[in-house]
Amino acid sequence: MSAAAAIGKVVGPGDKVLEIPAQGTLRLSAGLTTQEGAVVSTKGGVLKATRTGQLYLEGRQKRYIPVEGDVVVGTIVDKHVENFTVDIGGPFNAVLPQLSFEGATRRNRPNLHQGDLVYARVVQAHRDTDPVLSCVDAAGRAAGFGHLKGGMVLTVSSSLARQLLGSPTAPVLEALGSGLQFEMAAGLNGRVWLSASTAATCVLVANAIAESEFKTPQQVRTMVARVLSRIG
Amino acid sequence: MEYVSPEGLRVDGRRPRELRRINCQLDVLSSADGSAIFEMGNTKVLAAVFGPHAVTKRSDLKEDAAVVVCEYSMAAFSTGERRRRGKGDRRSTELSMVIRNTLEQAILTELMPRSQIDVYVQVLQADGGTRCAAINAAVLALSAAGVPLRDLVASVAAGHLDGTPLLDLNFAEDSGGGPDLAVALAPRLGQLVLVQMDSRLPVDTFQAVLDLARDGCRTISGVMREALLEHTKRLAVARGMVTTSS
């Protein structure tokens, strides 16, 4: 079975996903490993491929395992001389250097304290070291990263977070956006930051997002329409 | 007492090679990273998994692999007579160690160095085969938590009474004085992970009972896999990733 034919297959732990082809390259990512000439899954999930052709297994987890390149919402736990310690909901706390902010220099450090929320990307996620974050993109610009002021944080599973960040836009966000105004920063670590003009709107959006996980797009649209009609 | 009638029926009406009814529920606890309830007949076990997270005791830290911590306990209401058991009682400690050793073989611990995975198993209803149901529940909970596993390890207890090998003993058969062979198998790898027996059994009969237990494990692993795929498909179908017909 070729890699293309196996996409969309639902597998469990220890299942053989496909045979390693005699020619060509196969790039494997999260959830897949090789055993005796075959690609084997290590957890339950759906086999998918990224745009660049990497095969990975998408499952539904609550605990986040950092992967390089992911965007995450973290809470600052500690402030040291050179960096912050950030809780990203993974096995270990991450390190965010104080200079990884736009316009930060040794004299002009970011004014963040314990308990503040940051939107960052994972720069380094090796299994033997603590993950390293950055609040600037590769070019050095803020690009939406940095301190998240106010708002609330909603905890969701990894698959719902991926859906909120994916394209096409998640049906729940489209439906909510047509009737309400709110700001959202979703992290692949299952934390979603929401901010709106009133607390009621914030809570409404949070509940709608949480409820939309196991619903089909049509059910989501019906649910949001019902909620929006009730608030007038 | 007669454990196998002349017609070949056991005390609960099963055939000697028949398993009890199995029921699996996944993600039953919202606070745990992964949880499952596994029922084998009247035996019902709840498992909760937390992790991987940083190790709580620095002395336990392993530089190249994850540490698996397991705690087995029986609820006071799990047996016929309500009996309050302490955490440190010998049977619980022994079973915690047995379950921990089995799970450590199933988890790909090398992928998560310097971290710890907590597995809590509680018996809600005990009717024989609690350690096997505990292992099955723990493996399902680990799968629900997304912890990488080598294989879907399944476990069952087999015995030998009235000259017949019996599969999946219940409490009455377990107390019958015959051997109780608890086996855990990694079906895809074909490897035995746990073999534990009490009482005595002649070597020629042992092979027959062991083979029966292995068959039972393979069947149970298939049932667990079905439950896990059903659970995973539910999410994928809602997202439109997988069609219901496939």
Short mmCIF file of C-alpha atoms in Angstrom, two decimals:
data_model
loop_
_atom_site.label_atom_id
_atom_site.label_comp_id
_atom_site.label_asym_id
_atom_site.label_seq_id
_atom_site.Cartn_x
_atom_site.Cartn_y
_atom_site.Cartn_z
CA MET A 1 0.00 0.00 0.00
CA SER A 2 1.51 3.33 -0.96
CA ALA A 3 1.72 6.29 1.34
CA ALA A 4 -0.92 8.21 -0.58
CA ALA A 5 -3.41 5.37 -0.29
CA ALA A 6 -2.88 5.09 3.46
CA ILE A 7 -3.81 8.73 4.19
CA GLY A 8 -7.02 8.93 6.15
CA LYS A 9 -6.59 5.46 7.64
CA VAL A 10 -7.52 5.14 11.31
CA VAL A 11 -4.98 3.05 13.23
CA GLY A 12 -4.33 1.94 16.79
CA PRO A 13 -1.06 1.49 18.71
CA GLY A 14 1.21 -1.17 17.27
CA ASP A 15 -0.63 -1.35 13.94
CA LYS A 16 1.31 -1.73 10.74
CA VAL A 17 0.53 1.33 8.63
CA LEU A 18 2.41 0.59 5.42
CA GLU A 19 5.46 -1.20 4.09
CA ILE A 20 8.58 0.83 3.61
CA PRO A 21 8.85 1.28 -0.17
CA ALA A 22 11.90 -0.09 -1.91
CA GLN A 23 12.62 3.27 -3.56
CA GLY A 24 12.05 6.90 -2.76
CA THR A 25 12.03 8.73 0.55
CA LEU A 26 9.47 8.58 3.32
CA ARG A 27 9.41 11.28 5.98
CA LEU A 28 7.79 10.27 9.24
CA SER A 29 6.73 12.61 12.00
CA ALA A 30 4.81 12.34 15.28
CA GLY A 31 3.28 9.00 16.18
CA LEU A 32 5.04 6.82 13.61
CA THR A 33 8.06 4.61 13.96
CA THR A 34 9.72 1.87 11.91
CA GLN A 35 9.91 -1.79 12.88
CA GLU A 36 11.05 -4.72 10.73
CA GLY A 37 10.77 -2.89 7.42
CA ALA A 38 7.30 -1.53 8.04
CA VAL A 39 5.97 1.76 9.34
CA VAL A 40 4.18 1.15 12.64
CA SER A 41 1.98 3.51 14.62
CA THR A 42 2.66 4.11 18.31
CA LYS A 43 -0.72 5.61 19.24
CA GLY A 44 -4.31 5.79 18.07
CA GLY A 45 -5.09 8.32 15.37
CA VAL A 46 -5.70 9.20 11.74
CA LEU A 47 -2.82 9.13 9.26
CA LYS A 48 -2.31 12.50 7.59
CA ALA A 49 0.34 14.27 5.54
CA THR A 50 1.60 17.82 5.79
CA ARG A 51 1.87 20.06 2.76
CA THR A 52 5.54 19.21 2.52
CA GLY A 53 4.83 15.49 2.42
CA GLN A 54 5.65 14.43 5.99
CA LEU A 55 3.46 11.63 7.28
CA TYR A 56 2.12 11.98 10.80
CA LEU A 57 -0.55 10.55 13.04
CA GLU A 58 -3.18 12.93 14.29
CA GLY A 59 -4.62 11.78 17.59
CA ARG A 60 -6.48 13.52 20.35
CA GLN A 61 -4.32 14.28 23.38
CA LYS A 62 -4.55 16.57 26.36
CA ARG A 63 -0.85 16.54 27.24
CA TYR A 64 1.23 18.54 24.77
CA ILE A 65 4.54 17.19 23.42
CA PRO A 66 6.51 20.14 21.98
CA VAL A 67 7.47 19.98 18.33
CA GLU A 68 9.71 22.49 16.59
CA GLY A 69 7.74 25.05 14.64
CA ASP A 70 4.54 24.85 16.69
CA VAL A 71 2.84 27.99 18.02
CA VAL A 72 1.88 27.83 21.67
CA VAL A 73 0.19 29.90 24.37
CA GLY A 74 2.30 29.79 27.53
CA THR A 75 2.10 31.13 31.08
CA ILE A 76 5.19 32.72 32.58
CA VAL A 77 6.18 30.84 35.69
CA ASP A 78 9.51 32.40 36.57
CA LYS A 79 11.74 35.29 35.58
CA HIS A 80 15.50 34.81 35.48
CA VAL A 81 18.35 37.08 34.46
CA GLU A 82 18.50 35.98 30.84
CA ASN A 83 15.22 34.20 30.21
CA PHE A 84 11.70 33.36 31.38
CA THR A 85 10.44 29.92 32.37
CA VAL A 86 7.15 29.27 30.60
CA ASP A 87 4.56 26.59 31.29
CA ILE A 88 3.28 25.26 27.96
CA GLY A 89 1.42 22.22 29.28
CA GLY A 90 4.09 19.75 28.20
CA PRO A 91 6.30 17.39 30.18
CA PHE A 92 8.79 20.17 30.93
CA ASN A 93 8.64 23.93 31.25
CA ALA A 94 10.04 25.87 28.31
CA VAL A 95 12.71 28.55 28.21
CA LEU A 96 11.97 31.91 26.58
CA PRO A 97 15.04 34.13 26.20
CA GLN A 98 14.45 37.76 27.20
CA LEU A 99 15.98 38.95 23.95
CA SER A 100 13.58 36.96 21.77
CA PHE A 101 11.07 39.79 21.60
CA GLU A 102 10.80 42.44 18.92
CA GLY A 103 12.88 45.46 19.76
CA ALA A 104 14.40 43.91 22.88
CA THR A 105 17.98 44.79 23.77
CA ARG A 106 20.06 44.33 26.91
CA ARG A 107 18.92 47.73 28.13
CA ASN A 108 15.32 47.41 26.95
CA ARG A 109 13.96 44.14 28.33
CA PRO A 110 10.34 42.99 28.07
CA ASN A 111 8.21 43.91 31.05
CA LEU A 112 6.62 40.54 31.82
CA HIS A 113 5.84 39.02 35.19
CA GLN A 114 4.84 35.71 36.65
CA GLY A 115 1.34 34.78 35.49
CA ASP A 116 1.45 36.71 32.20
CA LEU A 117 0.43 34.97 29.00
CA VAL A 118 2.61 34.87 25.92
CA TYR A 119 2.05 33.68 22.38
CA ALA A 120 5.28 32.13 21.14
CA ARG A 121 6.66 29.62 18.68
CA VAL A 122 8.76 26.61 19.58
CA VAL A 123 12.27 27.10 18.27
CA GLN A 124 13.91 24.03 19.71
CA ALA A 125 12.19 20.85 20.91
CA HIS A 126 14.70 18.10 21.40
CA ARG A 127 13.60 15.22 23.59
CA ASP A 128 16.61 15.47 25.89
CA THR A 129 16.51 19.22 26.59
CA ASP A 130 13.94 21.76 27.74
CA PRO A 131 12.06 23.32 24.82
CA VAL A 132 13.08 26.82 23.76
CA LEU A 133 10.54 29.42 22.66
CA SER A 134 10.73 32.69 20.79
CA CYS A 135 8.36 35.62 20.50
CA VAL A 136 9.68 36.73 17.11
CA ASP A 137 9.48 35.01 13.77
CA ALA A 138 12.51 33.98 11.73
CA ALA A 139 12.92 37.49 10.32
CA GLY A 140 12.91 39.15 13.73
CA ARG A 141 9.43 40.68 13.59
CA ALA A 142 6.72 40.25 16.20
CA ALA A 143 4.18 38.76 13.74
CA GLY A 144 1.48 38.44 16.39
CA PHE A 145 3.71 36.84 19.02
CA GLY A 146 4.34 38.37 22.43
CA HIS A 147 2.40 39.34 25.50
CA LEU A 148 -1.36 38.58 25.51
CA LYS A 149 -3.12 41.15 27.65
CA GLY A 150 -6.39 40.47 29.44
CA GLY A 151 -8.81 37.87 28.18
CA MET A 152 -9.18 34.30 29.33
CA VAL A 153 -7.58 30.96 28.51
CA LEU A 154 -9.57 27.91 27.41
CA THR A 155 -8.05 24.43 27.57
CA VAL A 156 -8.87 22.12 24.68
CA SER A 157 -7.51 18.90 23.25
CA SER A 158 -4.69 18.84 20.69
CA SER A 159 -6.99 17.94 17.82
CA LEU A 160 -9.41 20.81 18.45
CA ALA A 161 -6.49 23.24 18.72
CA ARG A 162 -5.16 21.97 15.40
CA GLN A 163 -8.58 22.47 13.84
CA LEU A 164 -8.81 26.05 15.16
CA LEU A 165 -5.44 26.85 13.61
CA GLY A 166 -5.96 24.97 10.38
CA SER A 167 -7.20 26.08 7.02
CA PRO A 168 -9.95 26.18 5.90
CA THR A 169 -11.19 28.16 8.90
CA ALA A 170 -12.92 26.03 11.49
CA PRO A 171 -16.72 26.18 11.08
CA VAL A 172 -17.23 27.31 14.66
CA LEU A 173 -14.97 30.34 14.18
CA GLU A 174 -16.64 31.29 10.92
CA ALA A 175 -20.08 31.05 12.46
CA LEU A 176 -19.12 32.98 15.60
CA GLY A 177 -17.24 35.61 13.62
CA SER A 178 -20.32 36.48 11.63
CA GLY A 179 -22.16 37.61 14.75
CA LEU A 180 -19.60 38.50 17.41
CA GLN A 181 -16.36 40.39 17.71
CA PHE A 182 -13.55 38.69 19.60
CA GLU A 183 -9.83 38.09 19.48
CA MET A 184 -8.36 34.60 19.61
CA ALA A 185 -4.86 33.18 19.83
CA ALA A 186 -4.83 29.40 19.60
CA GLY A 187 -1.82 27.36 20.67
CA LEU A 188 -1.13 23.83 19.48
CA ASN A 189 -0.53 22.98 23.15
CA GLY A 190 -4.27 23.00 23.70
CA ARG A 191 -4.48 26.48 25.21
CA VAL A 192 -6.67 29.05 23.47
CA TRP A 193 -6.58 32.70 24.52
CA LEU A 194 -9.80 34.65 23.98
CA SER A 195 -10.54 38.31 24.44
CA ALA A 196 -13.68 40.31 23.76
CA SER A 197 -15.22 43.61 24.82
CA THR A 198 -17.40 41.96 27.48
CA ALA A 199 -16.82 38.94 29.69
CA ALA A 200 -20.16 37.47 28.57
CA THR A 201 -19.05 37.39 24.93
CA CYS A 202 -15.78 35.77 25.96
CA VAL A 203 -17.54 33.02 27.88
CA LEU A 204 -19.98 32.47 25.04
CA VAL A 205 -17.19 32.04 22.52
CA ALA A 206 -15.29 29.72 24.87
CA ASN A 207 -18.33 27.49 25.41
CA ALA A 208 -19.13 27.40 21.71
CA ILE A 209 -15.57 26.36 20.84
CA ALA A 210 -15.50 23.69 23.53
CA GLU A 211 -18.85 22.27 22.39
CA SER A 212 -17.89 22.16 18.74
CA GLU A 213 -15.27 19.45 19.08
CA PHE A 214 -17.40 16.41 18.24
CA LYS A 215 -19.98 18.08 16.03
CA THR A 216 -20.14 18.06 12.25
CA PRO A 217 -19.89 21.45 10.51
CA GLN A 218 -23.64 21.56 9.98
CA GLN A 219 -24.37 20.85 13.63
CA VAL A 220 -21.89 23.55 14.63
CA ARG A 221 -23.59 26.13 12.43
CA THR A 222 -26.99 25.23 13.87
CA MET A 223 -25.68 25.47 17.43
CA VAL A 224 -24.04 28.87 16.91
CA ALA A 225 -27.09 30.24 15.10
CA ARG A 226 -29.26 29.20 18.03
CA VAL A 227 -26.91 30.84 20.53
CA LEU A 228 -26.59 34.07 18.57
CA SER A 229 -30.36 34.35 18.10
CA ARG A 230 -30.84 34.01 21.85
CA ILE A 231 -28.52 36.85 22.72
CA GLY A 232 -30.18 39.06 20.15
CA MET B 1 -18.01 -28.39 44.21
CA GLU B 2 -18.33 -29.05 40.50
CA TYR B 3 -16.72 -26.42 38.31
CA VAL B 4 -17.38 -28.02 34.95
CA SER B 5 -20.65 -29.91 34.52
CA PRO B 6 -20.85 -33.17 32.52
CA GLU B 7 -22.35 -31.15 29.63
CA GLY B 8 -19.28 -28.93 29.67
CA LEU B 9 -20.79 -25.83 31.29
CA ARG B 10 -19.09 -23.79 33.98
CA VAL B 11 -20.66 -22.28 37.09
CA ASP B 12 -21.82 -19.22 35.17
CA GLY B 13 -22.96 -21.12 32.09
CA ARG B 14 -19.90 -20.47 29.95
CA ARG B 15 -17.96 -23.02 27.93
CA PRO B 16 -14.38 -23.71 29.04
CA ARG B 17 -12.86 -21.61 26.21
CA GLU B 18 -15.32 -18.72 26.51
CA LEU B 19 -14.43 -15.23 27.71
CA ARG B 20 -16.79 -13.14 29.79
CA ARG B 21 -18.51 -10.18 28.23
CA ILE B 22 -16.10 -7.30 27.68
CA ASN B 23 -16.97 -3.62 27.76
CA CYS B 24 -14.51 -0.74 27.21
CA GLN B 25 -15.12 2.95 27.83
CA LEU B 26 -12.52 5.59 27.01
CA ASP B 27 -11.95 9.13 28.29
CA VAL B 28 -14.23 8.71 31.28
CA LEU B 29 -12.37 11.24 33.48
CA SER B 30 -11.93 14.80 32.27
CA SER B 31 -9.16 15.62 34.75
CA ALA B 32 -6.79 12.83 33.69
CA ASP B 33 -4.69 12.94 30.51
CA GLY B 34 -6.11 9.54 29.63
CA SER B 35 -8.63 7.26 31.34
CA ALA B 36 -10.56 4.09 30.68
CA ILE B 37 -12.98 1.67 32.32
CA PHE B 38 -12.54 -1.98 31.41
CA GLU B 39 -15.19 -4.54 32.33
CA MET B 40 -14.72 -8.29 32.08
CA GLY B 41 -17.99 -9.86 33.20
CA ASN B 42 -18.61 -8.43 36.68
CA THR B 43 -15.03 -7.28 37.17
CA LYS B 44 -14.84 -3.53 36.56
CA VAL B 45 -11.62 -1.53 36.72
CA LEU B 46 -10.96 2.18 36.25
CA ALA B 47 -7.55 3.41 35.09
CA ALA B 48 -6.28 7.00 34.95
CA VAL B 49 -3.04 8.16 33.34
CA PHE B 50 -1.21 11.41 34.06
CA GLY B 51 1.77 12.32 31.99
CA PRO B 52 4.34 12.42 30.68
CA HIS B 53 5.38 15.15 33.10
CA ALA B 54 8.50 16.08 35.03
CA VAL B 55 9.53 13.53 37.69
CA THR B 56 8.33 14.32 41.17
CA LYS B 57 11.21 12.63 43.01
CA ARG B 58 14.59 13.68 41.60
CA SER B 59 16.10 10.40 42.82
CA ASP B 60 13.85 8.49 40.40
CA LEU B 61 14.95 10.49 37.37
CA LYS B 62 16.25 8.38 34.47
CA GLU B 63 18.38 10.15 31.89
CA ASP B 64 17.45 7.94 28.95
CA ALA B 65 13.89 6.78 29.55
CA ALA B 66 10.62 7.68 31.22
CA VAL B 67 9.77 6.43 34.71
CA VAL B 68 6.47 4.58 35.01
CA VAL B 69 4.74 4.86 38.37
CA CYS B 70 1.78 2.61 39.02
CA GLU B 71 -0.65 2.39 41.90
CA TYR B 72 -3.24 -0.37 42.21
CA SER B 73 -6.03 -0.09 44.75
CA MET B 74 -9.34 -1.77 45.40
CA ALA B 75 -12.33 0.30 46.34
CA ALA B 76 -13.88 -0.62 49.68
CA PHE B 77 -17.14 -1.48 47.91
CA SER B 78 -15.53 -3.66 45.25
CA THR B 79 -15.98 -7.02 46.97
CA GLY B 80 -19.08 -8.67 48.37
CA GLU B 81 -18.32 -7.45 51.86
CA ARG B 82 -17.25 -3.83 52.30
CA ARG B 83 -13.62 -3.92 53.42
CA ARG B 84 -11.50 -0.83 53.86
CA ARG B 85 -8.00 -1.62 52.62
CA GLY B 86 -4.95 0.50 53.35
CA LYS B 87 -2.75 1.74 50.53
CA GLY B 88 0.25 -0.21 51.73
CA ASP B 89 -1.27 -3.65 51.98
CA ARG B 90 0.86 -6.41 50.55
CA ARG B 91 -1.41 -7.55 47.75
CA SER B 92 -1.83 -4.01 46.41
CA THR B 93 1.91 -3.39 46.51
CA GLU B 94 2.64 -6.62 44.68
CA LEU B 95 0.02 -6.01 42.01
CA SER B 96 1.20 -2.41 41.56
CA MET B 97 4.68 -3.75 40.84
CA VAL B 98 3.38 -6.43 38.45
CA ILE B 99 1.28 -3.94 36.50
CA ARG B 100 4.12 -1.43 36.42
CA ASN B 101 6.54 -3.98 35.01
CA THR B 102 4.04 -5.01 32.34
CA LEU B 103 3.31 -1.44 31.29
CA GLU B 104 6.98 -0.52 31.20
CA GLN B 105 7.47 -3.16 28.51
CA ALA B 106 4.57 -1.81 26.50
CA ILE B 107 5.43 1.88 26.60
CA LEU B 108 8.18 3.31 24.39
CA THR B 109 9.90 4.89 27.36
CA GLU B 110 13.03 5.86 25.40
CA LEU B 111 11.02 8.54 23.61
CA MET B 112 10.42 10.49 26.80
CA PRO B 113 13.62 10.77 28.82
CA ARG B 114 13.65 12.46 32.22
CA SER B 115 9.87 12.33 32.50
CA GLN B 116 7.34 10.36 34.51
CA ILE B 117 4.07 8.68 33.61
CA ASP B 118 1.62 8.02 36.47
CA VAL B 119 -0.90 5.22 36.12
CA TYR B 120 -3.59 4.83 38.78
CA VAL B 121 -5.74 1.75 38.66
CA GLN B 122 -8.74 1.24 40.90
CA VAL B 123 -10.91 -1.84 41.05
CA LEU B 124 -14.56 -0.82 41.26
CA GLN B 125 -16.03 -4.31 41.19
CA ALA B 126 -13.99 -7.46 41.80
CA ASP B 127 -15.08 -10.85 40.43
CA GLY B 128 -11.83 -12.59 39.59
CA GLY B 129 -9.14 -11.53 37.11
CA THR B 130 -8.65 -8.08 38.62
CA ARG B 131 -4.97 -7.82 37.76
CA CYS B 132 -5.70 -8.73 34.14
CA ALA B 133 -8.55 -6.25 33.89
CA ALA B 134 -6.26 -3.67 35.51
CA ILE B 135 -3.59 -4.18 32.85
CA ASN B 136 -6.16 -3.96 30.07
CA ALA B 137 -7.69 -0.80 31.52
CA ALA B 138 -4.25 0.76 31.96
CA VAL B 139 -3.26 0.01 28.35
CA LEU B 140 -6.50 1.58 27.09
CA ALA B 141 -5.97 4.63 29.29
CA LEU B 142 -2.41 5.00 27.98
CA SER B 143 -3.69 4.83 24.40
CA ALA B 144 -6.33 7.45 25.20
CA ALA B 145 -3.60 9.69 26.64
CA GLY B 146 -1.51 9.39 23.48
CA VAL B 147 1.45 7.79 25.25
CA PRO B 148 3.46 5.93 22.57
CA LEU B 149 3.04 2.16 22.90
CA ARG B 150 4.85 -0.75 21.27
CA ASP B 151 1.69 -2.81 21.01
CA LEU B 152 -1.80 -3.13 22.46
CA VAL B 153 -0.92 -5.50 25.31
CA ALA B 154 -3.84 -7.54 26.59
CA SER B 155 -4.09 -9.80 29.61
CA VAL B 156 -6.29 -12.65 30.79
CA ALA B 157 -6.24 -15.31 33.53
CA ALA B 158 -6.62 -19.01 32.77
CA GLY B 159 -6.90 -22.01 35.07
CA HIS B 160 -7.36 -25.75 35.19
CA LEU B 161 -10.24 -27.34 37.12
CA ASP B 162 -12.01 -30.71 36.83
CA GLY B 163 -9.46 -31.77 34.24
CA THR B 164 -10.30 -28.93 31.82
CA PRO B 165 -8.34 -25.79 30.98
CA LEU B 166 -10.62 -22.81 31.69
CA LEU B 167 -10.32 -19.31 30.27
CA ASP B 168 -11.07 -16.10 32.18
CA LEU B 169 -11.71 -17.33 35.69
CA ASN B 170 -14.29 -15.59 37.82
CA PHE B 171 -14.06 -15.35 41.60
CA ALA B 172 -15.79 -18.66 42.30
CA GLU B 173 -13.43 -20.56 39.99
CA ASP B 174 -10.43 -18.64 41.28
CA SER B 175 -11.21 -19.73 44.84
CA GLY B 176 -11.58 -23.33 43.68
CA GLY B 177 -8.05 -24.21 44.69
CA GLY B 178 -6.79 -24.79 41.16
CA PRO B 179 -3.96 -22.92 39.40
CA ASP B 180 -4.46 -19.31 38.34
CA LEU B 181 -2.24 -18.36 35.39
CA ALA B 182 -2.25 -14.63 34.57
CA VAL B 183 -0.77 -13.91 31.15
CA ALA B 184 -0.17 -10.66 29.27
CA LEU B 185 0.64 -10.81 25.57
CA ALA B 186 1.78 -8.27 22.96
CA PRO B 187 -0.20 -9.76 20.04
CA ARG B 188 1.41 -8.06 17.08
CA LEU B 189 4.90 -8.83 18.35
CA GLY B 190 3.78 -12.27 19.55
CA GLN B 191 5.68 -11.79 22.81
CA LEU B 192 4.61 -12.68 26.32
CA VAL B 193 4.97 -9.74 28.67
CA LEU B 194 3.68 -11.27 31.90
CA VAL B 195 3.38 -14.85 33.07
CA GLN B 196 2.36 -15.30 36.69
CA MET B 197 0.91 -18.39 38.29
CA ASP B 198 -0.03 -19.55 41.75
CA SER B 199 -0.72 -23.08 42.98
CA ARG B 200 0.72 -26.01 41.02
CA LEU B 201 0.32 -27.40 37.54
CA PRO B 202 2.02 -30.34 35.79
CA VAL B 203 4.24 -29.26 32.90
CA ASP B 204 2.26 -31.03 30.13
CA THR B 205 -1.00 -29.40 31.21
CA PHE B 206 0.74 -26.05 31.63
CA GLN B 207 1.38 -25.72 27.88
CA ALA B 208 -2.32 -26.26 27.12
CA VAL B 209 -3.39 -23.65 29.69
CA LEU B 210 -0.77 -21.18 28.46
CA ASP B 211 -1.87 -21.57 24.84
CA LEU B 212 -5.47 -21.03 25.89
CA ALA B 213 -4.47 -17.87 27.73
CA ARG B 214 -2.54 -16.58 24.69
CA ASP B 215 -5.59 -17.10 22.48
CA GLY B 216 -7.68 -15.24 25.02
CA CYS B 217 -5.21 -12.35 25.06
CA ARG B 218 -5.28 -12.09 21.29
CA THR B 219 -9.08 -11.91 21.29
CA ILE B 220 -9.17 -9.32 24.06
CA SER B 221 -6.55 -7.19 22.28
CA GLY B 222 -8.78 -7.28 19.20
CA VAL B 223 -11.77 -6.07 21.23
CA MET B 224 -9.67 -3.30 22.81
CA ARG B 225 -8.42 -2.25 19.39
CA GLU B 226 -12.00 -2.05 18.08
CA ALA B 227 -13.01 0.15 20.99
CA LEU B 228 -9.99 2.41 20.47
CA LEU B 229 -10.57 2.75 16.73
CA GLU B 230 -14.24 3.51 17.37
CA HIS B 231 -13.21 6.22 19.80
CA THR B 232 -10.72 7.70 17.32
CA LYS B 233 -13.11 7.46 14.38
CA ARG B 234 -15.79 9.35 16.29
CA LEU B 235 -13.61 12.43 16.25
CA ALA B 236 -12.42 11.95 12.70
CA VAL B 237 -15.97 11.52 11.39
CA ALA B 238 -17.12 14.70 13.09
CA ARG B 239 -14.29 16.57 11.39
CA GLY B 240 -15.16 15.02 8.04
CA MET B 241 -11.77 13.32 7.76
CA VAL B 242 -13.08 9.77 7.51
CA THR B 243 -16.36 8.62 5.99
CA THR B 244 -18.55 6.34 8.07
CA SER B 245 -18.62 3.62 5.44
CA SER B 246 -14.86 2.93 5.60
#
